[in-house]
Every structure is written in C-alpha cells, then in structure tokens.
C-alpha cells in the first residue's frame, strides 16, 4: 500500500505541476510561469565572473542592474563553488555577503533575495537581515543544521545534488543512471525535510556539480521527470563548461548556448532560471511565458 500511495502521489505531482504555487516574500509565484534568478558572486575566484563584483560597491551596483533588467530573485554568494575551489571561513563569507544583502534589502524591499551558502551560520545571519531563500549546493550534506535554520525562519530552501564537494566533484564522476541517482537523492532529502515540518522547497539537479558532459545533457533532457517530486525545479546552466566542451566555446562566448539550454530546460519543467546574463534570460523567459499562456487559452 505504501508503494502504491507513493506512485499515486508522484503521478499527481507530475500532472498538477503547472497548477502549483509558491509564496516568496508575500508574493505568489505560479508554476505555469518561469522566473529569473540573477547570480551575484562576491568572490575573487568564481568560474564565470570571479573578481568582477568582489568590491562591495560594484556588487551592489551590479545587483541594481540585474533588478532593473527584470530579475525576480537575486542569488548572493560569497564562496566560489567552481571545480577545485577551496572553502573559506564563516567570518570571511559573512564579511562578503551580509553588507550587500543588507544594502539591497533596504533599497529594494520587494526583491526576493537568496543566499548561496552551505554554512548554517551564514544562512541564519542572512535570513535575519532580510534574505528569503537558502540556496544550498550541497543539498544539506555539508551542514545539516541549515534545515533547522530554514524551519526557524520559515524560509524557502533550495536543495541541490552534488557528487562530492567542489574540490573533488569533477574527479571522474560516474553514474549508472544519473537521473535515477539524482532523483532518489532529492526525494530522500525532501522526505526528511517534510518529516521535520519543512515544505518550502525548491529542487536543483546540480548541473555541472560532479557530472560528466553527457550527464548534464541527460538531466536536461529528462528534467520533466523531476516534476513528480512536487516542488519547483531550478536550473543553473549559465556559462558552464559542458556547453564550452560540447561546442568548443571559451567562457566569454557561451551566452547563446546558455540561452538555448535554459529554454529547453524551461520546456522540460524548470521554473527558476539561475543565470549570469539576466537581460537575455528575461527575454527567453518572457517568450516561454507568452507561449505557455497562449497554449492555456487555446486549450481552455
């Protein structure tokens, strides 16, 4: 009976995916639309824009630009998670992100702010001064206390799959079936969160985090299967190396490939697009949303 109920619930989640809604900062976000999350890396060594916004003033200025370009969410991180990146101290991460979050919250009270961290202390302090979402690339495997922080603040939590850690994740990762492994990991973490009273969850398959090139394409191609988890799907393909390796593109020439991968991901169920180029992503999202709304009118 338990297996039957699980299967029935998964089918119901899949069929009702576009009818679901999530609430962020008092706003209702319907999953029949897609939304843009702009990336703000306050780091000297991130893979795509390391050092560009390490200065506090430049970070705040860039956040303002992304908001003006139409970002729904700003994702602020103070620690690089590129392959091979070394971890930094809690104090250093706090020093990088807290003043920026505070400034953006004061100037843009309505914008959704996500803090990209794997440390519960950073998450706690960020939520206390106005962040709305914890974006944990470890899926709670580095610091399980993040779950309690999210519960206490009634915050949304992004669960991502990673194989290993940033230092080891690209050292010959291997999967029998990458989709099944990632799905099972996320499903198990969701079950644990639900049993502890957490339901404001967003899932991320972890493109580029301990994945081979073919694994990333397989996850995008079969992204629709993750609808049956019953939670919004976020995707982060922006400027990633699997695009560069596939098309022989350096880091500065992956924007078109990024938008194509983001568009395919939306069609397959992604509803939050985490991206470096907000302006281009907003155009793609708007076309997706217009097409989706037209389809609903025709089928009404």
PDB file of C-alpha atoms in Angstrom:
ATOM      1  CA  UNK A   1       0.000   0.000   0.000  1.00  0.00           C
ATOM      2  CA  UNK A   2       2.880   2.377   0.822  1.00  0.00           C
ATOM      3  CA  UNK A   3       4.439   1.890  -2.632  1.00  0.00           C
ATOM      4  CA  UNK A   4       1.039   2.361  -4.273  1.00  0.00           C
ATOM      5  CA  UNK A   5       0.492   5.636  -2.407  1.00  0.00           C
ATOM      6  CA  UNK A   6       3.979   6.840  -3.328  1.00  0.00           C
ATOM      7  CA  UNK A   7       3.388   6.130  -7.014  1.00  0.00           C
ATOM      8  CA  UNK A   8      -0.029   7.775  -6.888  1.00  0.00           C
ATOM      9  CA  UNK A   9       1.436  10.861  -5.209  1.00  0.00           C
ATOM     10  CA  UNK A  10       4.202  11.098  -7.820  1.00  0.00           C
ATOM     11  CA  UNK A  11       1.693  10.919 -10.670  1.00  0.00           C
ATOM     12  CA  UNK A  12      -0.475  13.565  -9.024  1.00  0.00           C
ATOM     13  CA  UNK A  13       2.558  15.825  -8.503  1.00  0.00           C
ATOM     14  CA  UNK A  14       3.548  15.460 -12.142  1.00  0.00           C
ATOM     15  CA  UNK A  15       0.087  16.154 -13.545  1.00  0.00           C
ATOM     16  CA  UNK A  16      -0.527  19.153 -11.280  1.00  0.00           C
ATOM     17  CA  UNK A  17       2.945  20.688 -11.543  1.00  0.00           C
ATOM     18  CA  UNK A  18       1.905  23.782 -13.524  1.00  0.00           C
ATOM     19  CA  UNK A  19      -1.052  24.373 -11.180  1.00  0.00           C
ATOM     20  CA  UNK A  20       1.134  24.688  -8.106  1.00  0.00           C
ATOM     21  CA  UNK A  21       2.051  27.996  -6.468  1.00  0.00           C
ATOM     22  CA  UNK A  22       4.801  29.048  -4.087  1.00  0.00           C
ATOM     23  CA  UNK A  23       4.939  32.105  -1.869  1.00  0.00           C
ATOM     24  CA  UNK A  24       8.073  34.209  -1.584  1.00  0.00           C
ATOM     25  CA  UNK A  25       8.119  37.443   0.405  1.00  0.00           C
ATOM     26  CA  UNK A  26       4.347  37.687   0.361  1.00  0.00           C
ATOM     27  CA  UNK A  27       4.189  37.213  -3.409  1.00  0.00           C
ATOM     28  CA  UNK A  28       2.549  34.262  -5.102  1.00  0.00           C
ATOM     29  CA  UNK A  29       4.592  32.573  -7.825  1.00  0.00           C
ATOM     30  CA  UNK A  30       2.650  30.234 -10.098  1.00  0.00           C
ATOM     31  CA  UNK A  31       4.477  27.321 -11.723  1.00  0.00           C
ATOM     32  CA  UNK A  32       2.742  27.871 -15.047  1.00  0.00           C
ATOM     33  CA  UNK A  33       5.381  30.604 -15.496  1.00  0.00           C
ATOM     34  CA  UNK A  34       9.168  30.762 -15.273  1.00  0.00           C
ATOM     35  CA  UNK A  35      11.254  33.246 -13.279  1.00  0.00           C
ATOM     36  CA  UNK A  36      14.799  34.611 -13.424  1.00  0.00           C
ATOM     37  CA  UNK A  37      17.366  34.399 -10.641  1.00  0.00           C
ATOM     38  CA  UNK A  38      20.352  36.680 -11.210  1.00  0.00           C
ATOM     39  CA  UNK A  39      23.735  35.489  -9.935  1.00  0.00           C
ATOM     40  CA  UNK A  40      25.843  37.817  -7.792  1.00  0.00           C
ATOM     41  CA  UNK A  41      29.191  36.254  -6.901  1.00  0.00           C
ATOM     42  CA  UNK A  42      31.064  38.339  -4.332  1.00  0.00           C
ATOM     43  CA  UNK A  43      34.199  36.260  -4.836  1.00  0.00           C
ATOM     44  CA  UNK A  44      37.667  36.652  -6.326  1.00  0.00           C
ATOM     45  CA  UNK A  45      37.629  33.208  -7.952  1.00  0.00           C
ATOM     46  CA  UNK A  46      34.214  32.145  -9.320  1.00  0.00           C
ATOM     47  CA  UNK A  47      34.486  30.397 -12.685  1.00  0.00           C
ATOM     48  CA  UNK A  48      32.495  32.867 -14.789  1.00  0.00           C
ATOM     49  CA  UNK A  49      32.822  36.273 -13.170  1.00  0.00           C
ATOM     50  CA  UNK A  50      35.381  35.848 -10.397  1.00  0.00           C
ATOM     51  CA  UNK A  51      36.624  39.187  -9.141  1.00  0.00           C
ATOM     52  CA  UNK A  52      34.237  41.384 -11.137  1.00  0.00           C
ATOM     53  CA  UNK A  53      31.983  42.126  -8.169  1.00  0.00           C
ATOM     54  CA  UNK A  54      34.342  41.401  -5.273  1.00  0.00           C
ATOM     55  CA  UNK A  55      34.321  45.083  -4.392  1.00  0.00           C
ATOM     56  CA  UNK A  56      31.254  45.896  -2.273  1.00  0.00           C
ATOM     57  CA  UNK A  57      30.213  48.927  -4.329  1.00  0.00           C
ATOM     58  CA  UNK A  58      30.496  47.058  -7.637  1.00  0.00           C
ATOM     59  CA  UNK A  59      28.482  44.153  -6.192  1.00  0.00           C
ATOM     60  CA  UNK A  60      25.644  46.438  -5.119  1.00  0.00           C
ATOM     61  CA  UNK A  61      25.722  48.285  -8.447  1.00  0.00           C
ATOM     62  CA  UNK A  62      25.512  45.009 -10.383  1.00  0.00           C
ATOM     63  CA  UNK A  63      22.609  43.802  -8.239  1.00  0.00           C
ATOM     64  CA  UNK A  64      20.774  47.022  -9.074  1.00  0.00           C
ATOM     65  CA  UNK A  65      21.445  46.436 -12.787  1.00  0.00           C
ATOM     66  CA  UNK A  66      20.046  42.898 -12.617  1.00  0.00           C
ATOM     67  CA  UNK A  67      16.924  44.139 -10.836  1.00  0.00           C
ATOM     68  CA  UNK A  68      16.429  46.818 -13.481  1.00  0.00           C
ATOM     69  CA  UNK A  69      16.903  44.154 -16.176  1.00  0.00           C
ATOM     70  CA  UNK A  70      13.997  42.173 -14.730  1.00  0.00           C
ATOM     71  CA  UNK A  71      15.428  39.654 -12.266  1.00  0.00           C
ATOM     72  CA  UNK A  72      12.803  38.181  -9.935  1.00  0.00           C
ATOM     73  CA  UNK A  73      15.404  36.877  -7.481  1.00  0.00           C
ATOM     74  CA  UNK A  74      18.984  37.886  -6.676  1.00  0.00           C
ATOM     75  CA  UNK A  75      21.205  34.998  -5.539  1.00  0.00           C
ATOM     76  CA  UNK A  76      24.121  36.292  -3.467  1.00  0.00           C
ATOM     77  CA  UNK A  77      27.129  34.096  -2.748  1.00  0.00           C
ATOM     78  CA  UNK A  78      30.433  34.795  -1.044  1.00  0.00           C
ATOM     79  CA  UNK A  79      32.216  31.488  -1.634  1.00  0.00           C
ATOM     80  CA  UNK A  80      33.196  30.076  -5.009  1.00  0.00           C
ATOM     81  CA  UNK A  81      31.921  26.572  -5.752  1.00  0.00           C
ATOM     82  CA  UNK A  82      33.733  26.136  -9.071  1.00  0.00           C
ATOM     83  CA  UNK A  83      35.576  22.813  -9.523  1.00  0.00           C
ATOM     84  CA  UNK A  84      38.669  22.819  -7.329  1.00  0.00           C
ATOM     85  CA  UNK A  85      37.630  25.824  -5.239  1.00  0.00           C
ATOM     86  CA  UNK A  86      38.860  25.940  -1.646  1.00  0.00           C
ATOM     87  CA  UNK A  87      36.475  26.639   1.226  1.00  0.00           C
ATOM     88  CA  UNK A  88      36.640  29.935   3.122  1.00  0.00           C
ATOM     89  CA  UNK A  89      35.922  30.701   6.769  1.00  0.00           C
ATOM     90  CA  UNK A  90      32.483  31.595   8.094  1.00  0.00           C
ATOM     91  CA  UNK A  91      33.718  35.048   9.098  1.00  0.00           C
ATOM     92  CA  UNK A  92      35.116  35.770   5.641  1.00  0.00           C
ATOM     93  CA  UNK A  93      31.899  34.667   3.954  1.00  0.00           C
ATOM     94  CA  UNK A  94      29.810  36.783   6.324  1.00  0.00           C
ATOM     95  CA  UNK A  95      32.014  39.802   5.673  1.00  0.00           C
ATOM     96  CA  UNK A  96      31.453  39.418   1.940  1.00  0.00           C
ATOM     97  CA  UNK A  97      27.699  38.860   1.782  1.00  0.00           C
ATOM     98  CA  UNK A  98      25.994  40.446   4.795  1.00  0.00           C
ATOM     99  CA  UNK A  99      26.634  44.135   3.965  1.00  0.00           C
ATOM    100  CA  UNK A 100      25.481  43.570   0.377  1.00  0.00           C
ATOM    101  CA  UNK A 101      22.298  41.747   1.393  1.00  0.00           C
ATOM    102  CA  UNK A 102      21.536  44.473   3.920  1.00  0.00           C
ATOM    103  CA  UNK A 103      22.014  47.253   1.354  1.00  0.00           C
ATOM    104  CA  UNK A 104      19.917  45.543  -1.334  1.00  0.00           C
ATOM    105  CA  UNK A 105      17.133  44.755   1.136  1.00  0.00           C
ATOM    106  CA  UNK A 106      16.998  48.380   2.275  1.00  0.00           C
ATOM    107  CA  UNK A 107      16.944  49.784  -1.264  1.00  0.00           C
ATOM    108  CA  UNK A 108      14.691  47.127  -2.838  1.00  0.00           C
ATOM    109  CA  UNK A 109      12.244  45.921  -0.160  1.00  0.00           C
ATOM    110  CA  UNK A 110      10.232  43.863  -2.649  1.00  0.00           C
ATOM    111  CA  UNK A 111      13.010  41.913  -4.374  1.00  0.00           C
ATOM    112  CA  UNK A 112      13.463  38.238  -3.473  1.00  0.00           C
ATOM    113  CA  UNK A 113      16.947  37.600  -2.070  1.00  0.00           C
ATOM    114  CA  UNK A 114      18.602  34.188  -1.986  1.00  0.00           C
ATOM    115  CA  UNK A 115      21.819  33.472  -0.093  1.00  0.00           C
ATOM    116  CA  UNK A 116      24.065  30.905  -1.762  1.00  0.00           C
ATOM    117  CA  UNK A 117      25.789  29.154   1.138  1.00  0.00           C
ATOM    118  CA  UNK A 118      26.474  25.761   2.679  1.00  0.00           C
ATOM    119  CA  UNK A 119      27.040  27.194   6.169  1.00  0.00           C
ATOM    120  CA  UNK A 120      24.188  27.421   8.688  1.00  0.00           C
ATOM    121  CA  UNK A 121      25.666  30.470  10.453  1.00  0.00           C
ATOM    122  CA  UNK A 122      25.838  32.409   7.169  1.00  0.00           C
ATOM    123  CA  UNK A 123      22.299  31.321   6.285  1.00  0.00           C
ATOM    124  CA  UNK A 124      20.998  32.322   9.721  1.00  0.00           C
ATOM    125  CA  UNK A 125      22.552  35.793   9.638  1.00  0.00           C
ATOM    126  CA  UNK A 126      21.458  36.386   6.038  1.00  0.00           C
ATOM    127  CA  UNK A 127      17.847  35.458   6.769  1.00  0.00           C
ATOM    128  CA  UNK A 128      17.886  37.622   9.898  1.00  0.00           C
ATOM    129  CA  UNK A 129      18.637  40.742   7.843  1.00  0.00           C
ATOM    130  CA  UNK A 130      16.174  40.079   5.047  1.00  0.00           C
ATOM    131  CA  UNK A 131      17.146  37.181   2.777  1.00  0.00           C
ATOM    132  CA  UNK A 132      14.247  34.921   1.776  1.00  0.00           C
ATOM    133  CA  UNK A 133      15.846  31.751   0.403  1.00  0.00           C
ATOM    134  CA  UNK A 134      18.770  29.497   1.308  1.00  0.00           C
ATOM    135  CA  UNK A 135      20.468  28.074  -1.785  1.00  0.00           C
ATOM    136  CA  UNK A 136      22.453  25.083  -0.511  1.00  0.00           C
ATOM    137  CA  UNK A 137      24.543  23.483  -3.266  1.00  0.00           C
ATOM    138  CA  UNK A 138      25.260  20.516  -1.001  1.00  0.00           C
ATOM    139  CA  UNK A 139      21.629  19.519  -0.528  1.00  0.00           C
ATOM    140  CA  UNK A 140      22.196  19.587   3.273  1.00  0.00           C
ATOM    141  CA  UNK A 141      25.157  17.170   3.109  1.00  0.00           C
ATOM    142  CA  UNK A 142      27.800  19.693   4.270  1.00  0.00           C
ATOM    143  CA  UNK A 143      25.895  21.302   7.155  1.00  0.00           C
ATOM    144  CA  UNK A 144      22.577  19.617   8.041  1.00  0.00           C
ATOM    145  CA  UNK A 145      21.813  22.431  10.519  1.00  0.00           C
ATOM    146  CA  UNK A 146      20.752  24.543   7.548  1.00  0.00           C
ATOM    147  CA  UNK A 147      17.417  22.702   7.635  1.00  0.00           C
ATOM    148  CA  UNK A 148      16.728  23.910  11.180  1.00  0.00           C
ATOM    149  CA  UNK A 149      17.696  27.470  10.204  1.00  0.00           C
ATOM    150  CA  UNK A 150      15.234  27.355   7.307  1.00  0.00           C
ATOM    151  CA  UNK A 151      12.489  25.966   9.554  1.00  0.00           C
ATOM    152  CA  UNK A 152      13.050  28.600  12.244  1.00  0.00           C
ATOM    153  CA  UNK A 153      12.896  31.468   9.746  1.00  0.00           C
ATOM    154  CA  UNK A 154      10.106  29.871   7.679  1.00  0.00           C
ATOM    155  CA  UNK A 155      12.417  30.344   4.688  1.00  0.00           C
ATOM    156  CA  UNK A 156      12.474  28.571   1.357  1.00  0.00           C
ATOM    157  CA  UNK A 157      15.283  26.080   0.815  1.00  0.00           C
ATOM    158  CA  UNK A 158      16.889  25.135  -2.491  1.00  0.00           C
ATOM    159  CA  UNK A 159      18.108  21.528  -2.409  1.00  0.00           C
ATOM    160  CA  UNK A 160      20.800  20.758  -4.965  1.00  0.00           C
ATOM    161  CA  UNK A 161      22.526  17.493  -5.828  1.00  0.00           C
ATOM    162  CA  UNK A 162      26.314  17.390  -5.787  1.00  0.00           C
ATOM    163  CA  UNK A 163      28.637  14.404  -6.024  1.00  0.00           C
ATOM    164  CA  UNK A 164      31.480  15.017  -3.594  1.00  0.00           C
ATOM    165  CA  UNK A 165      32.495  18.614  -2.937  1.00  0.00           C
ATOM    166  CA  UNK A 166      33.932  21.445  -5.066  1.00  0.00           C
ATOM    167  CA  UNK A 167      37.463  20.116  -4.529  1.00  0.00           C
ATOM    168  CA  UNK A 168      36.636  16.566  -5.691  1.00  0.00           C
ATOM    169  CA  UNK A 169      33.391  16.683  -7.677  1.00  0.00           C
ATOM    170  CA  UNK A 170      34.915  16.614 -11.168  1.00  0.00           C
ATOM    171  CA  UNK A 171      37.445  13.869 -10.433  1.00  0.00           C
ATOM    172  CA  UNK A 172      35.989  11.131 -12.651  1.00  0.00           C
ATOM    173  CA  UNK A 173      32.326  11.245 -11.547  1.00  0.00           C
ATOM    174  CA  UNK A 174      30.361   8.161 -12.582  1.00  0.00           C
ATOM    175  CA  UNK A 175      26.687   7.158 -12.558  1.00  0.00           C
ATOM    176  CA  UNK A 176      24.832   4.038 -13.647  1.00  0.00           C
ATOM    177  CA  UNK A 177      21.780   6.250 -14.252  1.00  0.00           C
ATOM    178  CA  UNK A 178      22.374   9.883 -13.376  1.00  0.00           C
ATOM    179  CA  UNK A 179      18.680  10.806 -13.423  1.00  0.00           C
ATOM    180  CA  UNK A 180      17.695   7.996 -11.053  1.00  0.00           C
ATOM    181  CA  UNK A 181      20.552   8.741  -8.652  1.00  0.00           C
ATOM    182  CA  UNK A 182      19.855  12.468  -8.533  1.00  0.00           C
ATOM    183  CA  UNK A 183      16.101  11.885  -8.243  1.00  0.00           C
ATOM    184  CA  UNK A 184      16.498   9.389  -5.396  1.00  0.00           C
ATOM    185  CA  UNK A 185      18.829  11.740  -3.506  1.00  0.00           C
ATOM    186  CA  UNK A 186      16.440  14.676  -3.794  1.00  0.00           C
ATOM    187  CA  UNK A 187      13.421  12.519  -2.901  1.00  0.00           C
ATOM    188  CA  UNK A 188      15.151  11.243   0.253  1.00  0.00           C
ATOM    189  CA  UNK A 189      16.147  14.755   1.335  1.00  0.00           C
ATOM    190  CA  UNK A 190      12.622  16.038   0.704  1.00  0.00           C
ATOM    191  CA  UNK A 191      11.155  13.223   2.817  1.00  0.00           C
ATOM    192  CA  UNK A 192      13.480  14.118   5.705  1.00  0.00           C
ATOM    193  CA  UNK A 193      12.568  17.798   5.461  1.00  0.00           C
ATOM    194  CA  UNK A 194       8.839  17.056   5.338  1.00  0.00           C
ATOM    195  CA  UNK A 195       9.103  14.883   8.450  1.00  0.00           C
ATOM    196  CA  UNK A 196      10.637  17.893  10.221  1.00  0.00           C
ATOM    197  CA  UNK A 197       7.924  20.299   9.144  1.00  0.00           C
ATOM    198  CA  UNK A 198       9.611  21.924   6.151  1.00  0.00           C
ATOM    199  CA  UNK A 199       7.632  22.259   2.941  1.00  0.00           C
ATOM    200  CA  UNK A 200       9.019  25.399   1.251  1.00  0.00           C
ATOM    201  CA  UNK A 201      11.399  23.504  -1.011  1.00  0.00           C
ATOM    202  CA  UNK A 202      12.912  24.106  -4.459  1.00  0.00           C
ATOM    203  CA  UNK A 203      14.939  21.381  -6.217  1.00  0.00           C
ATOM    204  CA  UNK A 204      18.041  21.680  -8.392  1.00  0.00           C
ATOM    205  CA  UNK A 205      19.619  18.722 -10.214  1.00  0.00           C
ATOM    206  CA  UNK A 206      23.089  20.250  -9.899  1.00  0.00           C
ATOM    207  CA  UNK A 207      24.181  20.699 -13.495  1.00  0.00           C
ATOM    208  CA  UNK A 208      27.994  20.757 -13.549  1.00  0.00           C
ATOM    209  CA  UNK A 209      28.410  19.653  -9.943  1.00  0.00           C
ATOM    210  CA  UNK A 210      30.029  16.232 -10.135  1.00  0.00           C
ATOM    211  CA  UNK A 211      28.624  15.472 -13.578  1.00  0.00           C
ATOM    212  CA  UNK A 212      30.144  14.420 -16.904  1.00  0.00           C
ATOM    213  CA  UNK A 213      29.173  16.293 -20.060  1.00  0.00           C
ATOM    214  CA  UNK A 214      26.725  13.546 -21.033  1.00  0.00           C
ATOM    215  CA  UNK A 215      25.230  13.525 -17.521  1.00  0.00           C
ATOM    216  CA  UNK A 216      24.352  17.213 -17.802  1.00  0.00           C
ATOM    217  CA  UNK A 217      22.594  16.733 -21.129  1.00  0.00           C
ATOM    218  CA  UNK A 218      20.753  13.680 -19.800  1.00  0.00           C
ATOM    219  CA  UNK A 219      19.488  15.658 -16.804  1.00  0.00           C
ATOM    220  CA  UNK A 220      18.242  18.487 -19.029  1.00  0.00           C
ATOM    221  CA  UNK A 221      16.627  16.029 -21.443  1.00  0.00           C
ATOM    222  CA  UNK A 222      14.820  14.172 -18.644  1.00  0.00           C
ATOM    223  CA  UNK A 223      14.204  17.158 -16.374  1.00  0.00           C
ATOM    224  CA  UNK A 224      10.460  16.641 -16.701  1.00  0.00           C
ATOM    225  CA  UNK A 225      10.723  13.536 -14.528  1.00  0.00           C
ATOM    226  CA  UNK A 226      11.593  15.736 -11.536  1.00  0.00           C
ATOM    227  CA  UNK A 227       8.132  17.320 -11.670  1.00  0.00           C
ATOM    228  CA  UNK A 228       6.862  14.268  -9.807  1.00  0.00           C
ATOM    229  CA  UNK A 229       8.799  15.386  -6.709  1.00  0.00           C
ATOM    230  CA  UNK A 230       6.102  18.026  -6.307  1.00  0.00           C
ATOM    231  CA  UNK A 231       8.344  21.085  -5.933  1.00  0.00           C
ATOM    232  CA  UNK A 232       9.575  23.871  -8.237  1.00  0.00           C
ATOM    233  CA  UNK A 233      12.598  22.987 -10.346  1.00  0.00           C
ATOM    234  CA  UNK A 234      15.527  25.382 -10.594  1.00  0.00           C
ATOM    235  CA  UNK A 235      18.221  25.030 -13.256  1.00  0.00           C
ATOM    236  CA  UNK A 236      21.692  26.531 -13.456  1.00  0.00           C
ATOM    237  CA  UNK A 237      23.382  26.004 -16.824  1.00  0.00           C
ATOM    238  CA  UNK A 238      24.748  29.522 -17.280  1.00  0.00           C
ATOM    239  CA  UNK A 239      28.173  29.588 -19.000  1.00  0.00           C
ATOM    240  CA  UNK A 240      29.026  26.124 -17.683  1.00  0.00           C
ATOM    241  CA  UNK A 241      31.877  24.054 -19.036  1.00  0.00           C
ATOM    242  CA  UNK A 242      29.713  21.289 -20.544  1.00  0.00           C
ATOM    243  CA  UNK A 243      28.473  23.874 -23.052  1.00  0.00           C
ATOM    244  CA  UNK A 244      32.004  25.009 -23.804  1.00  0.00           C
ATOM    245  CA  UNK A 245      33.323  21.468 -24.192  1.00  0.00           C
ATOM    246  CA  UNK A 246      30.440  20.440 -26.454  1.00  0.00           C
ATOM    247  CA  UNK A 247      30.715  23.435 -28.798  1.00  0.00           C
ATOM    248  CA  UNK A 248      34.372  24.412 -28.317  1.00  0.00           C
ATOM    249  CA  UNK A 249      33.426  27.751 -26.756  1.00  0.00           C
ATOM    250  CA  UNK A 250      35.505  29.691 -24.259  1.00  0.00           C
ATOM    251  CA  UNK A 251      33.937  31.219 -21.159  1.00  0.00           C
ATOM    252  CA  UNK A 252      33.277  34.553 -22.895  1.00  0.00           C
ATOM    253  CA  UNK A 253      31.303  33.058 -25.788  1.00  0.00           C
ATOM    254  CA  UNK A 254      28.698  30.807 -24.195  1.00  0.00           C
ATOM    255  CA  UNK A 255      25.750  33.212 -23.921  1.00  0.00           C
ATOM    256  CA  UNK A 256      23.812  31.864 -26.918  1.00  0.00           C
ATOM    257  CA  UNK A 257      24.374  28.255 -25.860  1.00  0.00           C
ATOM    258  CA  UNK A 258      23.302  29.210 -22.345  1.00  0.00           C
ATOM    259  CA  UNK A 259      20.004  30.720 -23.516  1.00  0.00           C
ATOM    260  CA  UNK A 260      19.304  27.647 -25.673  1.00  0.00           C
ATOM    261  CA  UNK A 261      19.916  25.292 -22.740  1.00  0.00           C
ATOM    262  CA  UNK A 262      17.811  27.481 -20.446  1.00  0.00           C
ATOM    263  CA  UNK A 263      14.943  27.495 -22.955  1.00  0.00           C
ATOM    264  CA  UNK A 264      14.999  23.714 -23.348  1.00  0.00           C
ATOM    265  CA  UNK A 265      15.082  23.376 -19.562  1.00  0.00           C
ATOM    266  CA  UNK A 266      12.007  25.595 -19.184  1.00  0.00           C
ATOM    267  CA  UNK A 267      10.142  23.497 -21.715  1.00  0.00           C
ATOM    268  CA  UNK A 268      11.077  20.428 -19.663  1.00  0.00           C
ATOM    269  CA  UNK A 269       9.916  21.850 -16.333  1.00  0.00           C
ATOM    270  CA  UNK A 270      12.460  24.346 -14.988  1.00  0.00           C
ATOM    271  CA  UNK A 271      10.689  27.314 -13.424  1.00  0.00           C
ATOM    272  CA  UNK A 272      13.601  29.228 -11.883  1.00  0.00           C
ATOM    273  CA  UNK A 273      16.462  30.076 -14.233  1.00  0.00           C
ATOM    274  CA  UNK A 274      19.673  30.856 -12.350  1.00  0.00           C
ATOM    275  CA  UNK A 275      21.806  32.903 -14.718  1.00  0.00           C
ATOM    276  CA  UNK A 276      24.634  35.383 -15.163  1.00  0.00           C
ATOM    277  CA  UNK A 277      23.020  37.291 -18.039  1.00  0.00           C
ATOM    278  CA  UNK A 278      19.680  38.439 -16.674  1.00  0.00           C
ATOM    279  CA  UNK A 279      18.682  40.526 -19.684  1.00  0.00           C
ATOM    280  CA  UNK A 280      18.988  37.617 -22.140  1.00  0.00           C
ATOM    281  CA  UNK A 281      17.340  35.175 -19.741  1.00  0.00           C
ATOM    282  CA  UNK A 282      14.404  37.540 -19.174  1.00  0.00           C
ATOM    283  CA  UNK A 283      13.776  37.635 -22.928  1.00  0.00           C
ATOM    284  CA  UNK A 284      13.781  33.833 -23.107  1.00  0.00           C
ATOM    285  CA  UNK A 285      11.548  33.547 -20.038  1.00  0.00           C
ATOM    286  CA  UNK A 286       9.086  36.087 -21.438  1.00  0.00           C
ATOM    287  CA  UNK A 287       8.793  34.128 -24.694  1.00  0.00           C
ATOM    288  CA  UNK A 288       8.268  30.907 -22.737  1.00  0.00           C
ATOM    289  CA  UNK A 289       5.619  32.526 -20.541  1.00  0.00           C
ATOM    290  CA  UNK A 290       3.780  34.034 -23.514  1.00  0.00           C
ATOM    291  CA  UNK A 291       3.822  30.699 -25.344  1.00  0.00           C
ATOM    292  CA  UNK A 292       2.650  28.850 -22.251  1.00  0.00           C
ATOM    293  CA  UNK A 293      -0.197  31.294 -21.594  1.00  0.00           C
ATOM    294  CA  UNK A 294      -1.296  31.131 -25.247  1.00  0.00           C
ATOM    295  CA  UNK A 295      -1.400  27.342 -25.023  1.00  0.00           C
ATOM    296  CA  UNK A 296      -3.616  27.524 -21.949  1.00  0.00           C
ATOM    297  CA  UNK A 297      -6.018  29.892 -23.734  1.00  0.00           C
ATOM    298  CA  UNK A 298      -6.249  27.595 -26.754  1.00  0.00           C
ATOM    299  CA  UNK A 299      -6.881  24.548 -24.567  1.00  0.00           C
ATOM    300  CA  UNK A 300      -9.364  26.290 -22.263  1.00  0.00           C
TER     301      UNK A 300
END
